Structures are given as structure tokens and as C-alpha cells.
mmCIF file of C-alpha atoms in Angstrom:
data_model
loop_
_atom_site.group_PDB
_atom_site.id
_atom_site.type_symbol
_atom_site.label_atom_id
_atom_site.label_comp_id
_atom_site.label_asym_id
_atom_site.label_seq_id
_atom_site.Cartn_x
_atom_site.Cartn_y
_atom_site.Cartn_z
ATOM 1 C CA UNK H 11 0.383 26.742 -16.743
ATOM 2 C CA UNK H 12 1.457 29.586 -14.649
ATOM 3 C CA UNK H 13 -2.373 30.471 -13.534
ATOM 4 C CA UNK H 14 -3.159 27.008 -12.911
ATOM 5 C CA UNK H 15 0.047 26.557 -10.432
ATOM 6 C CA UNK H 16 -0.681 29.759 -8.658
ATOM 7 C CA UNK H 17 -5.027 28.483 -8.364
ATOM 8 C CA UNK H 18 -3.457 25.266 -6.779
ATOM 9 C CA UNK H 19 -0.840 26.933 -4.622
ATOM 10 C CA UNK H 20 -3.752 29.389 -3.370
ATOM 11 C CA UNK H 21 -6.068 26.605 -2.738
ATOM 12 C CA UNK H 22 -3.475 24.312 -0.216
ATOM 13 C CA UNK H 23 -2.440 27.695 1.366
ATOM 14 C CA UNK H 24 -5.488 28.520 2.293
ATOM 15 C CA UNK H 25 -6.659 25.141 4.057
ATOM 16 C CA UNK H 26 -4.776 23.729 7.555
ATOM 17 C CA UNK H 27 -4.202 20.301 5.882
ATOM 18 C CA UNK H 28 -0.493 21.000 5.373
ATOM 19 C CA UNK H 29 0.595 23.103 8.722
ATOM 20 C CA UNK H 30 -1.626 19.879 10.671
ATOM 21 C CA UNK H 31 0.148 17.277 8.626
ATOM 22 C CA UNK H 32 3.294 18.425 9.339
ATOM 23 C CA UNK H 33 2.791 19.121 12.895
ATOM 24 C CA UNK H 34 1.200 15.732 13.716
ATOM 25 C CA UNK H 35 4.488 14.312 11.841
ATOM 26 C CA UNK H 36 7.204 16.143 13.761
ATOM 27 C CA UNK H 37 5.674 15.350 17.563
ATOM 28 C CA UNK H 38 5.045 11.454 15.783
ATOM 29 C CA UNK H 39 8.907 11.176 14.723
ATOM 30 C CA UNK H 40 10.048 12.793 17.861
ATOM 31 C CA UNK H 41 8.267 10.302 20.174
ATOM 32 C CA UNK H 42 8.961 7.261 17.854
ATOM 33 C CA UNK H 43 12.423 8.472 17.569
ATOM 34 C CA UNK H 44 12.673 8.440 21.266
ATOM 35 C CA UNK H 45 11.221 5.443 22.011
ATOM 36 C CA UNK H 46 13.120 3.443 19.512
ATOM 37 C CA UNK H 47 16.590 4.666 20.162
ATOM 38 C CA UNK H 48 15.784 4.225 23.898
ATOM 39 C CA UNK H 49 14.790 0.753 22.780
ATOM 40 C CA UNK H 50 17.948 -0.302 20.493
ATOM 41 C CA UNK H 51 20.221 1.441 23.465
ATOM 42 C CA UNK H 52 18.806 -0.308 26.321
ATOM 43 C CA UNK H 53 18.827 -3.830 24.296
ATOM 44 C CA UNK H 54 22.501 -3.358 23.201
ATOM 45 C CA UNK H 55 23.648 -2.663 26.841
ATOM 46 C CA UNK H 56 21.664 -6.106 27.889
ATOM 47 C CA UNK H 57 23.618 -7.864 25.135
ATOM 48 C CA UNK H 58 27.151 -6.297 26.431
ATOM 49 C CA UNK H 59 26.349 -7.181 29.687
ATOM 50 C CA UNK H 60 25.761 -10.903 28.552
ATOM 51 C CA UNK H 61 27.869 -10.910 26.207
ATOM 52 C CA UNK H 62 26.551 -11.118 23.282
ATOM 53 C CA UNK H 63 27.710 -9.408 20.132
ATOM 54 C CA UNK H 64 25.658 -7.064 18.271
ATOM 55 C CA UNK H 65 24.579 -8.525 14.582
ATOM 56 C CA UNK H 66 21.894 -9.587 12.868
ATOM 57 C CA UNK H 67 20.910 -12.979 14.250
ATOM 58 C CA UNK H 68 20.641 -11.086 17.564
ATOM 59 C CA UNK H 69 18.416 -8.167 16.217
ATOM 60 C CA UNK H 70 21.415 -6.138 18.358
ATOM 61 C CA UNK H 71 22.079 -2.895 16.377
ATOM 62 C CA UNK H 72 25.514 -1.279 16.788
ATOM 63 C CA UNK H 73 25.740 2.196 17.672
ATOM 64 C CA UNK H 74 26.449 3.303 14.383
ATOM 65 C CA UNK H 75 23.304 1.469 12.839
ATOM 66 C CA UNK H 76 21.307 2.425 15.938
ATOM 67 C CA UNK H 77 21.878 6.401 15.065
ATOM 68 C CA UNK H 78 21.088 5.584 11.612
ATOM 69 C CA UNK H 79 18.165 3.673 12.048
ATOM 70 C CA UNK H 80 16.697 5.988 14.437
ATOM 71 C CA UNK H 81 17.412 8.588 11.986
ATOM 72 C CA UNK H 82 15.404 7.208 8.999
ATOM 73 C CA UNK H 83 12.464 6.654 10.707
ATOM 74 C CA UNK H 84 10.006 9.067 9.329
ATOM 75 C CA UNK H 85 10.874 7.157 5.898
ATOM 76 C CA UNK H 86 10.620 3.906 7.444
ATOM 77 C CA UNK H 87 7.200 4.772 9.364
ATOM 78 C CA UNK H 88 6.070 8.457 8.367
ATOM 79 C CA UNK H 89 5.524 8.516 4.675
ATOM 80 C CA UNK H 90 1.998 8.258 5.144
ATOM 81 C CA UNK H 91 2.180 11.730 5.803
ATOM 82 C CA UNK H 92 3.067 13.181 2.653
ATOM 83 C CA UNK H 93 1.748 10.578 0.985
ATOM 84 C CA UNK H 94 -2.017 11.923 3.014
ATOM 85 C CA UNK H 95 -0.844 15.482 2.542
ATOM 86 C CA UNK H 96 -1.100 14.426 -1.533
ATOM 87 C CA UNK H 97 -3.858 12.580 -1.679
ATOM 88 C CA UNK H 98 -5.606 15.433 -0.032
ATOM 89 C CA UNK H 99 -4.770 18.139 -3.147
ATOM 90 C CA UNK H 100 -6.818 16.225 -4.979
ATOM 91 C CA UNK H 101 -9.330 14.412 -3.205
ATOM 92 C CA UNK H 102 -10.802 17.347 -1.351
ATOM 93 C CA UNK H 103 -11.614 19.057 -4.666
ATOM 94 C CA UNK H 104 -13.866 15.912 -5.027
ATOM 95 C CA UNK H 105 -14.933 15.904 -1.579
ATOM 96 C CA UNK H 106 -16.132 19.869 -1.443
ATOM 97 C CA UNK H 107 -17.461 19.313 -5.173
ATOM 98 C CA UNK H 108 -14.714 22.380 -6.053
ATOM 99 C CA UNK H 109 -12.956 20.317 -8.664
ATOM 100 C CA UNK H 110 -16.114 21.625 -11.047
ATOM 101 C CA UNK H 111 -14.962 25.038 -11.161
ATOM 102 C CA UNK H 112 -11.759 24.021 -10.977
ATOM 103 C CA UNK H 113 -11.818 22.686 -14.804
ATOM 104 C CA UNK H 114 -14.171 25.298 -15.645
ATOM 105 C CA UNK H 115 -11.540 27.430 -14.711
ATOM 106 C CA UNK H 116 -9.036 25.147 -16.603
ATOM 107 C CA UNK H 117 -10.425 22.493 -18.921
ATOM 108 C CA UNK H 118 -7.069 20.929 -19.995
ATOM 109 C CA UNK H 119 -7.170 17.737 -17.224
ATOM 110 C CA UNK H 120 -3.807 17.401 -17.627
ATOM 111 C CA UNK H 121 -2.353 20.785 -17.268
ATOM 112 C CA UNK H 122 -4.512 21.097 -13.549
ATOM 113 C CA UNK H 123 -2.997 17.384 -12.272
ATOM 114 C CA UNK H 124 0.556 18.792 -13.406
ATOM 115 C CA UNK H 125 0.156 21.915 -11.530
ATOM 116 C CA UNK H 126 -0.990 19.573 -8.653
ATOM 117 C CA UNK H 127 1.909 17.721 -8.486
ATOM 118 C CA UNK H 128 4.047 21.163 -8.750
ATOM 119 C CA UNK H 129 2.248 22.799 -6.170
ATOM 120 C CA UNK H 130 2.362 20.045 -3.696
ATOM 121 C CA UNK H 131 6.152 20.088 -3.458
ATOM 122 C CA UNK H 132 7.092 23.458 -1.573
ATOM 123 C CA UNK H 133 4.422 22.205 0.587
ATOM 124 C CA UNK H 134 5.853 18.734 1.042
ATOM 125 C CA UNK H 135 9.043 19.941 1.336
ATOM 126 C CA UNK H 136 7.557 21.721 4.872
ATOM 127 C CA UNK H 137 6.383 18.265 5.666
ATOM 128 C CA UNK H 138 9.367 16.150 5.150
ATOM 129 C CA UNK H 139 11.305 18.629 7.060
ATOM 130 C CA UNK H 140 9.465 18.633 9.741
ATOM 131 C CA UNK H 141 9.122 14.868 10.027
ATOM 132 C CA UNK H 142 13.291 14.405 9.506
ATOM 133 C CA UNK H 143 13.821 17.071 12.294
ATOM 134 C CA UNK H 144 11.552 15.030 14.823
ATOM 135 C CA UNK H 145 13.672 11.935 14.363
ATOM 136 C CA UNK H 146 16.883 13.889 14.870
ATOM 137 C CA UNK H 147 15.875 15.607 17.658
ATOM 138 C CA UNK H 148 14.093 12.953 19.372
ATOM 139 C CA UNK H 149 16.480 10.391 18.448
ATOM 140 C CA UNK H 150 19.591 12.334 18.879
ATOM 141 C CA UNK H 151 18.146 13.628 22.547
ATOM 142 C CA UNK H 152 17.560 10.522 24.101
ATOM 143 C CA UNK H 153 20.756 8.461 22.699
ATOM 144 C CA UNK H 154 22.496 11.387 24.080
ATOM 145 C CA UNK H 155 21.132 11.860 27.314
ATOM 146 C CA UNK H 156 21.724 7.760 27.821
ATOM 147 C CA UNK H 157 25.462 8.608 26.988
ATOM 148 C CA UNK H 158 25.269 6.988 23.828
ATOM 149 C CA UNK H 159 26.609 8.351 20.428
ATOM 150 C CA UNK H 160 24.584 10.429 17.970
ATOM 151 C CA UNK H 161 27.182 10.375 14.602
ATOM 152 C CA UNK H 162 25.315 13.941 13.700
ATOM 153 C CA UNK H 163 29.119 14.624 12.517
ATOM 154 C CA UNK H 164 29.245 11.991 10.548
ATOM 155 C CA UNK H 165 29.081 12.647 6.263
ATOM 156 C CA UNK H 166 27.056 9.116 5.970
ATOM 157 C CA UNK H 167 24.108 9.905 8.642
ATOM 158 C CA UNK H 168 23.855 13.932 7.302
ATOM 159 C CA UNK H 169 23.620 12.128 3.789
ATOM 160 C CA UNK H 170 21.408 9.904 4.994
ATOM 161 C CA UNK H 171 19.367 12.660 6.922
ATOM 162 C CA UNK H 172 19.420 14.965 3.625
ATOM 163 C CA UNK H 173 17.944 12.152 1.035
ATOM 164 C CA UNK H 174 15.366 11.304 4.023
ATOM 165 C CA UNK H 175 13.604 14.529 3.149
ATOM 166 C CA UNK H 176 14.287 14.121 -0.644
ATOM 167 C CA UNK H 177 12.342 10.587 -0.306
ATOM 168 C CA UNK H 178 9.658 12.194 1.336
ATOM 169 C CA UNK H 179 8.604 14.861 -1.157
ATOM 170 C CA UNK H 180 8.517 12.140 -3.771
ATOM 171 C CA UNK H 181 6.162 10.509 -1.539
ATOM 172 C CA UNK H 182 3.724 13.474 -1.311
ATOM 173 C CA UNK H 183 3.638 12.887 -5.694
ATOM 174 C CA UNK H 184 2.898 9.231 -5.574
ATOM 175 C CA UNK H 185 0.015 10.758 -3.070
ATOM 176 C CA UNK H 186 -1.313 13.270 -5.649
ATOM 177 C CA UNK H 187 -1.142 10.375 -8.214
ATOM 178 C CA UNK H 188 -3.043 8.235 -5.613
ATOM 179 C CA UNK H 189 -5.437 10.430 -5.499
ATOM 180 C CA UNK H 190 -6.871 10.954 -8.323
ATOM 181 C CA UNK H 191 -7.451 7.081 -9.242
ATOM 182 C CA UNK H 192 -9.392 7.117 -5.360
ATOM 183 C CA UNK H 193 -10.785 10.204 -5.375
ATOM 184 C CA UNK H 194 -12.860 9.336 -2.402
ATOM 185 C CA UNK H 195 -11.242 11.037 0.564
ATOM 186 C CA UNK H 196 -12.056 8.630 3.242
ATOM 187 C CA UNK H 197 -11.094 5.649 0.941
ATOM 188 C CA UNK H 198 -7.821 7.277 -0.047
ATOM 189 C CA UNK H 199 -6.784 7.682 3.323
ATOM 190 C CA UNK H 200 -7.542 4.359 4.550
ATOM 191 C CA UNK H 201 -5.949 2.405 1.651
ATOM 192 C CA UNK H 202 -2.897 4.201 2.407
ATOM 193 C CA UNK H 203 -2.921 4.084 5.977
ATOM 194 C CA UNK H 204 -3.663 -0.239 5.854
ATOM 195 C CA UNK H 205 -1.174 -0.403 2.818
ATOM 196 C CA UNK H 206 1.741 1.570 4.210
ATOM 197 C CA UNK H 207 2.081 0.417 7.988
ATOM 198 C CA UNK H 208 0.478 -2.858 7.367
ATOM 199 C CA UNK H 209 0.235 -4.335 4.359
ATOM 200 C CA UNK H 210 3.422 -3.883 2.533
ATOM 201 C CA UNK H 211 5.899 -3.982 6.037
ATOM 202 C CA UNK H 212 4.643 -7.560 5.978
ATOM 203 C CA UNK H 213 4.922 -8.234 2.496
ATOM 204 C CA UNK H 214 8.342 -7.410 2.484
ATOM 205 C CA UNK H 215 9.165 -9.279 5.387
ATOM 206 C CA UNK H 216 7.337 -12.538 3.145
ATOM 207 C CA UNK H 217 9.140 -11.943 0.183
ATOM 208 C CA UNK H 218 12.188 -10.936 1.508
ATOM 209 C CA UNK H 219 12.518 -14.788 2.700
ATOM 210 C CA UNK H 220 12.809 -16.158 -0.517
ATOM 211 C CA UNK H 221 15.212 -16.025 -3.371
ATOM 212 C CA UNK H 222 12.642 -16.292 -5.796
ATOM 213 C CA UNK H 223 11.178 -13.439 -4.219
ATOM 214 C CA UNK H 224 13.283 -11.092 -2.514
ATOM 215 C CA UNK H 225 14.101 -8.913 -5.114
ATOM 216 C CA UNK H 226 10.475 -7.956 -5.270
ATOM 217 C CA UNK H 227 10.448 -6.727 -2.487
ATOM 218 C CA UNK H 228 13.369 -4.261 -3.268
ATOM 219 C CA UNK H 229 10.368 -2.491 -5.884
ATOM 220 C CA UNK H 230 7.339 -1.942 -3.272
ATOM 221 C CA UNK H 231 7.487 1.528 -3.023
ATOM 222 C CA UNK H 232 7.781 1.578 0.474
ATOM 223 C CA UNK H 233 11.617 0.049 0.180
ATOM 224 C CA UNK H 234 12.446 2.592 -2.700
ATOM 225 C CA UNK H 235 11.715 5.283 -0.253
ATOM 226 C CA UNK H 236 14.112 3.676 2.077
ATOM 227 C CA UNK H 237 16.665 3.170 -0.922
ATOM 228 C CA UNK H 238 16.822 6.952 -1.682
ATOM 229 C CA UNK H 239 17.674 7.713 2.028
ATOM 230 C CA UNK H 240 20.221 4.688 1.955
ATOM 231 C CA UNK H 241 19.390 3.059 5.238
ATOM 232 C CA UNK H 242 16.304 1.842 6.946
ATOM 233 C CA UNK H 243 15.709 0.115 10.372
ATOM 234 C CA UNK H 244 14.607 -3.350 7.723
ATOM 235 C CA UNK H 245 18.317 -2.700 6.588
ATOM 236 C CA UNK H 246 20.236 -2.544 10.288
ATOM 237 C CA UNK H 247 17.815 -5.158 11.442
ATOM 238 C CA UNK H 248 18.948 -7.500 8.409
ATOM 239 C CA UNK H 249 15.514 -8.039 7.394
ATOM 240 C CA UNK H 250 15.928 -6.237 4.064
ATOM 241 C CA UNK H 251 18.108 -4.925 1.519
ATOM 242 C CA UNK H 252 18.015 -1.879 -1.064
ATOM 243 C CA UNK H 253 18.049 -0.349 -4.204
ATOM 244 C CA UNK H 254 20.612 2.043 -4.797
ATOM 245 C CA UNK H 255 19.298 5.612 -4.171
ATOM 246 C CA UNK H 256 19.434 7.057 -7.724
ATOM 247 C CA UNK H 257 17.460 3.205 -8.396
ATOM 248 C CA UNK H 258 14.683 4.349 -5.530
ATOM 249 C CA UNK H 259 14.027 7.808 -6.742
ATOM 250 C CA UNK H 260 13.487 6.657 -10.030
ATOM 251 C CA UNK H 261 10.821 3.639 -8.874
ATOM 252 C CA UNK H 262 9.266 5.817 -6.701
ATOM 253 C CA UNK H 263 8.630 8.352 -9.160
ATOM 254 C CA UNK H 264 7.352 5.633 -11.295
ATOM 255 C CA UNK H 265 5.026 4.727 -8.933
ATOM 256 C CA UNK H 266 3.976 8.334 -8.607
ATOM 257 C CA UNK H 267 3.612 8.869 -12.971
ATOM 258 C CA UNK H 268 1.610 5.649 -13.315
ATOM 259 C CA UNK H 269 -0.830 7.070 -10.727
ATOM 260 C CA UNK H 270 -0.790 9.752 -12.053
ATOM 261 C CA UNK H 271 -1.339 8.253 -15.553
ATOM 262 C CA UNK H 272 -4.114 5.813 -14.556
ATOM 263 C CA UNK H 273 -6.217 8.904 -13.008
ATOM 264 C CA UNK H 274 -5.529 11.060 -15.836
ATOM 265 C CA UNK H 275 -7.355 8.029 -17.781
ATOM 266 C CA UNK H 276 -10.038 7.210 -16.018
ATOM 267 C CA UNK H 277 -11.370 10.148 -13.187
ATOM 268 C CA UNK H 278 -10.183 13.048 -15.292
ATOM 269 C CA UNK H 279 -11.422 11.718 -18.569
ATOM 270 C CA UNK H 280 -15.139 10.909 -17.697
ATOM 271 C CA UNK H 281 -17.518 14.201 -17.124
ATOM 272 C CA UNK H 282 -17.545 15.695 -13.504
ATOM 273 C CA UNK H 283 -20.571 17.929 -12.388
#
């Protein structure tokens, strides 16, 4: 196992996929992060001035929920990127026709998509970091410098800040798992990108407007992210609720096993040359 970690760990090291991905995802959170908390400010200082109370049927966020909205927004919007930055560990070996060599190298299919999903995670970990900091700084900055409060002191937003990151690097394993079911590159990334910021932020908007349905909605992996952070802008806006956290990590890391299991079973079982 050890030698097929440390061929994986070589391989990401030596391509630009991860610094890039985690680059593009800290100047993305820090403008979002701006923008938004500029956004929620500005609107709650129209409602003061005309009265109106902040709450749900207002889409008025307190400042409290404004910090903590702003805060979560790389797990609200930027968990494409580790989800990408996963995909990528496997679908390039497919794409540069390396994964032959690969399991030359190391026949047992299973033992190289575990040391995949091992070798991903210091890697993610960069990634998550990265985007978390861009939210806090850009988010933090401009509520600050429009006088309004951050809460960086307070235990619920760090908690909230720390399980953002957690959330994620599980995220970059439901990529690897992704991955090898679509090992085309191009497709991967485009599935994820439509699914993520399209497709499922309207399906839980749908679903979360019935009873019938709503608890669905609290499974699309998407909302178990936000569950293991704790907050989301869905839950401030009243649009949504969650899972507990412990209840998100463990869907999410379902989501990333039957992947996982389904690619094991179908790409990694039939003959590559």
C-alpha cells in the first residue's frame, strides 16, 4: 500500500492542478465573500431604515447570520473545487493514457483507487483552506470596513469556519469516487460543474417546498456538505434546513464510497490498454 500512496502522492505533486485549484478558489471566495456580505449589509440597513425587521419572509439576514453566511460560502458555492481537484486524480490518468502503467505498476484495482483517495486529502486539505480563508478574509474585510460586525470571536462561527474545511476535503473523495465511474475528463468536469451550481441548488429549493419532499432534500450531497459546517446561506435565508453535522459527514462519505464502489465495478474491472 505504502508504494502505491507514495506513486499517487508523486504523481499530483508533480502536476499544477492542485496549487491552480486552490488559487482560483481563494481569489473566487474572496470576491464572492465580498460581494455578498456587501450585499446582506447594504439590504439590512435599507430594511432598518424602513423599518422592517430582519427574518425570513424578508430575506433580511441579521448580523449574526450575515457573518455566518458569508462565512460558509465556499461550502455553499465552492465545493466544485475539490470536488474538480478529485475528479482530476483519476481522470487524467485516463486522459494521458498513464493509468496503463499505473496498474502495471500495481495490478490490485482496488489498492491504487484507495491510495487515490489517501493521497488526495493532504492535497485537499490545501484546497479547502485556501477556499475558507478567502471567505473570511473577504467577508470579514468588507463587513468590517462598512462598520458592521465580523463574530471572528465568536466559538459558533470558528466552529463553523473549522468544519467548513472538514466538509471540503470530504468533497475532494466524493470527486475521486466521481471519477472513476466518468473517467472522461471533460465530461467529469461538466457534470459536476451543471450538477453542483445548477442542478441540485434548484432541486433543493423544489423539494424543500413540500412536506412530502423536503427531507430529501436534507440527503443531496450538496446540503450534507452544508450540514457538516452547520450553517449555510439556504439555512439564514430560510430556504433550507440540515442534517446534523456528524449526519452530513457520514452521507457525504456515502456518497463518496458508492462512487467509489460503482467505479471499482465497472471502469476498474474491464481491461484498460
Amino acid at each position: 500500500m505504502i508504494p502505491a500512496l507514495r506513486a499517487e502522492l508523486r504523481k499530483i505533486t508533480t502536476t499544477r492542478a492542485w496549487w491552480i485549484n486552490a488559487s482560483v478558489m481563494f481569489a473566487y471566495m474572496v470576491l464572492m465573500a465580498a460581494i455578498m456580505a456587501a450585499s446582506f449589509a447594504v439590504s439590512r440597513r435599507a430594511a432598518d431604515d424602513a423599518g422592517v425587521a430582519p427574518g425570513s419572509d424578508t430575506f433580511v439576514l441579521d448580523p449574526q447570520s450575515t457573518a455566518s453566511s458569508v462565512y460558509t460560502l465556499a461550502v455553499a458555492l465552492g465545493y466544485i473545487f475539490p470536488a474538480v481537484l478529485g475528479a482530476l486524480v483519476v481522470t487524467t490518468e485516463f486522459r494521458h493514457r498513464t493509468i496503463t502503467p499505473t496498474l502495471l505498476a500495481e495490478p490490485r484495482r482496488t489498492r491504487v483507487l484507495t491510495a487515490k483517495l489517501l493521497a488526495v486529502l493532504p492535497f485537499a486539505l490545501v484546497v479547502a483552506v485556501a477556499g475558507v480563508l478567502g471567505t473570511v478574509l473577504g467577508g470579514a474585510a468588507t463587513l468590517a470596513a462598512l462598520g458592521e460586525p465580523t463574530f471572528l470571536a465568536d466559538p459558533q462561527i470558528q466552529r463553523t469556519i473549522v468544519l467548513s474545511v472538514v466538509a471540503l476535503v470530504v468533497w475532494s473523495l466524493v470527486g475521486v469516487g466521481f471519477g472513476s465511474v466518468l473517467t472522461n475528463q471533460v465530461a467529469a468536469i461538466v457534470v459536476l460543474l451543471v450538477f453542483t451550481q445548477f442542478v441540485e441548488p434548484l432541486l433543493r429549493i423544489l423539494l424543500a417546498q413540500f412536506d412530502a419532499t423536503e427531507m430529501i432534500s436534507k440527503f443531496l450531497p450538496g446540503a450534507a456538505g452544508e450540514a457538516i459546517a452547520g450553517s449555510s446561506l439556504y439555512v439564514s435565508s430560510g430556504l433550507a434546513e440540515l442534517l446534523a453535522p456528524w449526519q452530513g459527514v457520514l452521507v457525504l462519505l456515502t456518497y463518496a464510497v458508492v462512487f467509489t464502489a460503482i467505479g471499482r465495478a465497472t471502469t476498474f474491472r474491464r481491461d484498460i490498454g
